[in-house]
XYZ file of N, CA and C in Angstrom:
237
model
N -54.123 115.359 -75.200
C -53.741 116.536 -74.394
C -52.950 115.989 -73.404
N -51.684 116.658 -73.129
C -51.225 116.509 -71.893
C -51.600 117.337 -70.848
N -51.585 116.823 -69.487
C -52.406 117.614 -68.486
C -51.542 117.368 -67.415
N -50.344 116.805 -67.619
C -49.378 116.909 -66.678
C -48.740 118.406 -66.373
N -48.562 118.479 -64.651
C -48.185 119.948 -64.418
C -46.756 120.307 -64.787
N -46.943 121.455 -65.180
C -45.649 122.055 -65.763
C -44.143 122.254 -64.761
N -44.290 121.832 -63.431
C -43.476 121.707 -62.513
C -42.987 120.322 -62.253
N -43.789 119.243 -63.014
C -43.137 117.974 -62.661
C -41.922 117.521 -63.355
N -40.911 117.247 -62.085
C -39.650 116.876 -62.347
C -39.678 115.629 -63.267
N -39.011 115.618 -64.457
C -38.914 114.243 -65.343
C -37.560 114.052 -65.009
N -37.227 112.836 -64.410
C -35.825 112.517 -63.876
C -35.182 111.668 -65.067
N -35.857 111.387 -65.853
C -35.274 110.922 -67.509
C -34.698 111.949 -68.435
N -34.608 113.119 -68.124
C -34.232 114.230 -69.089
C -32.610 114.206 -68.797
N -31.741 114.068 -69.704
C -30.406 114.622 -69.598
C -30.240 115.652 -69.659
N -30.728 116.559 -70.689
C -30.333 117.943 -70.641
C -31.717 118.808 -70.155
N -31.513 119.780 -69.635
C -32.401 120.894 -68.998
C -32.466 122.295 -69.807
N -33.528 122.700 -69.969
C -33.496 124.273 -70.525
C -33.188 125.276 -69.652
N -32.777 126.326 -69.484
C -31.974 127.286 -68.484
C -33.464 127.360 -67.363
N -34.953 127.549 -67.796
C -36.136 127.496 -67.099
C -36.097 126.447 -66.006
N -35.856 125.002 -66.992
C -36.327 124.213 -66.197
C -34.848 123.995 -64.935
N -33.976 124.210 -65.432
C -33.058 124.096 -64.221
C -32.890 125.076 -63.189
N -33.623 126.293 -63.631
C -33.866 127.129 -62.424
C -35.075 126.884 -61.839
N -35.646 126.542 -62.530
C -36.978 125.608 -61.494
C -36.689 124.518 -60.385
N -35.883 123.793 -60.965
C -35.126 122.785 -59.769
C -34.519 123.407 -58.795
N -34.013 124.459 -58.986
C -33.076 125.348 -57.884
C -33.960 126.281 -57.205
N -34.903 126.386 -57.930
C -35.976 127.352 -57.094
C -35.485 128.691 -57.087
N -34.877 128.915 -58.217
C -34.431 130.580 -58.396
C -34.852 131.113 -59.836
N -34.677 132.418 -59.664
C -35.052 133.159 -61.179
C -34.404 132.432 -62.209
N -34.950 132.897 -63.423
C -34.316 132.532 -64.743
C -33.211 133.285 -64.959
N -33.006 134.483 -64.604
C -32.048 135.581 -64.794
C -30.753 135.437 -63.608
N -31.185 134.684 -62.340
C -30.222 134.320 -61.610
C -29.122 133.232 -62.042
N -30.076 132.134 -62.696
C -29.549 131.022 -63.397
C -28.551 131.444 -64.391
N -29.073 132.247 -65.227
C -28.362 132.609 -66.532
C -26.764 133.099 -65.858
N -26.887 133.989 -64.605
C -25.874 134.439 -64.249
C -24.800 133.300 -63.522
N -25.392 132.697 -63.165
C -24.417 131.243 -62.597
C -24.116 130.605 -63.666
N -24.753 130.405 -65.034
C -24.032 129.915 -66.284
C -22.731 130.827 -66.405
N -23.184 132.127 -66.480
C -22.065 132.849 -67.355
C -21.152 133.012 -66.260
N -21.140 132.916 -65.132
C -19.747 132.852 -64.065
C -19.201 131.628 -64.266
N -19.609 130.482 -64.417
C -19.208 129.437 -64.720
C -19.424 128.271 -63.476
N -20.480 128.929 -62.656
C -20.744 127.927 -61.240
C -21.610 127.107 -61.583
N -22.658 127.398 -62.689
C -23.223 126.122 -62.889
C -23.238 125.764 -64.548
N -22.667 124.556 -64.993
C -22.237 124.132 -65.929
C -23.490 123.887 -67.014
N -23.366 124.816 -68.371
C -24.024 124.272 -69.237
C -23.487 124.271 -70.649
N -24.119 123.586 -71.640
C -23.317 123.319 -73.177
C -24.309 123.776 -74.111
N -23.841 124.114 -75.145
C -24.628 124.897 -76.024
C -24.739 123.680 -76.952
N -26.319 123.698 -77.785
C -26.689 122.495 -78.886
C -27.100 123.400 -79.782
N -26.318 123.404 -80.877
C -26.654 124.387 -81.942
C -26.747 125.479 -81.128
N -27.896 126.508 -81.518
C -27.952 127.691 -80.770
C -28.721 127.794 -79.436
N -28.734 126.599 -78.943
C -29.628 126.519 -77.628
C -28.813 126.534 -76.908
N -28.968 126.705 -75.369
C -28.136 126.649 -74.256
C -28.969 125.638 -73.304
N -28.328 124.366 -72.762
C -28.681 123.754 -71.670
C -27.916 123.273 -70.850
N -28.665 122.873 -69.950
C -27.620 122.713 -68.782
C -28.070 121.098 -68.198
N -26.711 120.431 -68.215
C -26.805 118.858 -67.911
C -27.887 118.817 -66.702
N -28.608 117.572 -66.827
C -29.446 117.478 -65.553
C -28.543 116.839 -64.283
N -27.452 116.584 -64.225
C -26.657 115.947 -63.070
C -25.601 117.258 -62.675
N -25.716 118.501 -63.340
C -25.307 119.716 -63.123
C -25.651 120.507 -61.929
N -27.008 120.021 -61.738
C -28.094 120.852 -60.996
C -27.394 120.157 -59.390
N -27.760 119.274 -59.364
C -27.237 118.513 -58.016
C -25.731 118.758 -57.437
N -24.810 118.526 -58.621
C -23.626 118.688 -58.367
C -23.012 120.370 -58.148
N -23.854 121.094 -58.663
C -23.779 122.792 -58.173
C -24.344 122.854 -56.758
N -25.512 122.027 -55.928
C -25.720 122.190 -55.010
C -24.766 121.511 -53.743
N -24.320 120.760 -54.182
C -23.334 119.935 -53.463
C -22.093 120.855 -53.132
N -21.675 121.502 -54.436
C -20.571 122.394 -54.453
C -20.791 123.715 -53.528
N -22.282 124.000 -53.360
C -22.768 125.326 -52.769
C -22.457 125.040 -51.051
N -23.052 123.751 -50.936
C -23.131 123.147 -49.645
C -21.822 123.070 -49.165
N -20.725 122.581 -49.981
C -19.184 122.348 -49.162
C -18.608 123.894 -48.782
N -18.978 125.014 -49.584
C -18.139 126.148 -49.673
C -18.575 126.866 -48.561
N -20.004 126.356 -48.292
C -20.377 127.585 -46.893
C -20.858 126.327 -45.665
N -19.968 126.477 -44.929
C -20.212 125.896 -43.298
C -21.559 126.297 -42.736
N -22.142 125.309 -41.729
C -23.183 125.516 -41.463
C -22.946 126.448 -40.198
N -23.807 127.380 -39.781
C -23.363 128.382 -39.119
C -23.725 128.004 -37.716
N -23.271 128.132 -36.853
C -23.321 127.632 -35.180
C -24.054 128.653 -34.610
N -24.569 128.930 -33.850
C -25.470 129.331 -33.068
C -25.402 128.906 -31.565
N -24.558 130.126 -30.912
C -24.349 130.090 -29.639
C -25.199 130.959 -28.692
N -25.642 130.111 -27.478
C -26.868 131.013 -26.756
C -26.056 131.078 -25.642
N -26.149 132.589 -25.046
C -25.407 132.744 -23.753
C -26.239 132.516 -22.845
N -25.876 131.682 -21.611
C -27.012 131.712 -20.574
C -26.442 132.158 -19.154
N -27.154 132.805 -18.608
C -26.429 133.350 -17.098
C -26.595 132.548 -16.289
N -25.617 132.014 -15.408
C -25.922 131.276 -13.978
C -25.822 131.969 -13.021
């Protein structure tokens, strides 16, 4: 009987289910499908199955980080 936690990341996987990709991104399954539909998150079809290449997840995060510049907070001081 397999007693490994469901959320354990298996770094040897080449293809992830949409649910696994969503868990890695800490987003919902529906949001993950929207990202796939819009082309923001790469996916492939294997037979009738939709799979996300494991390396597409960190690539997506990298692209998101480059798109959004870090917010600068300015604190006004009175002198």
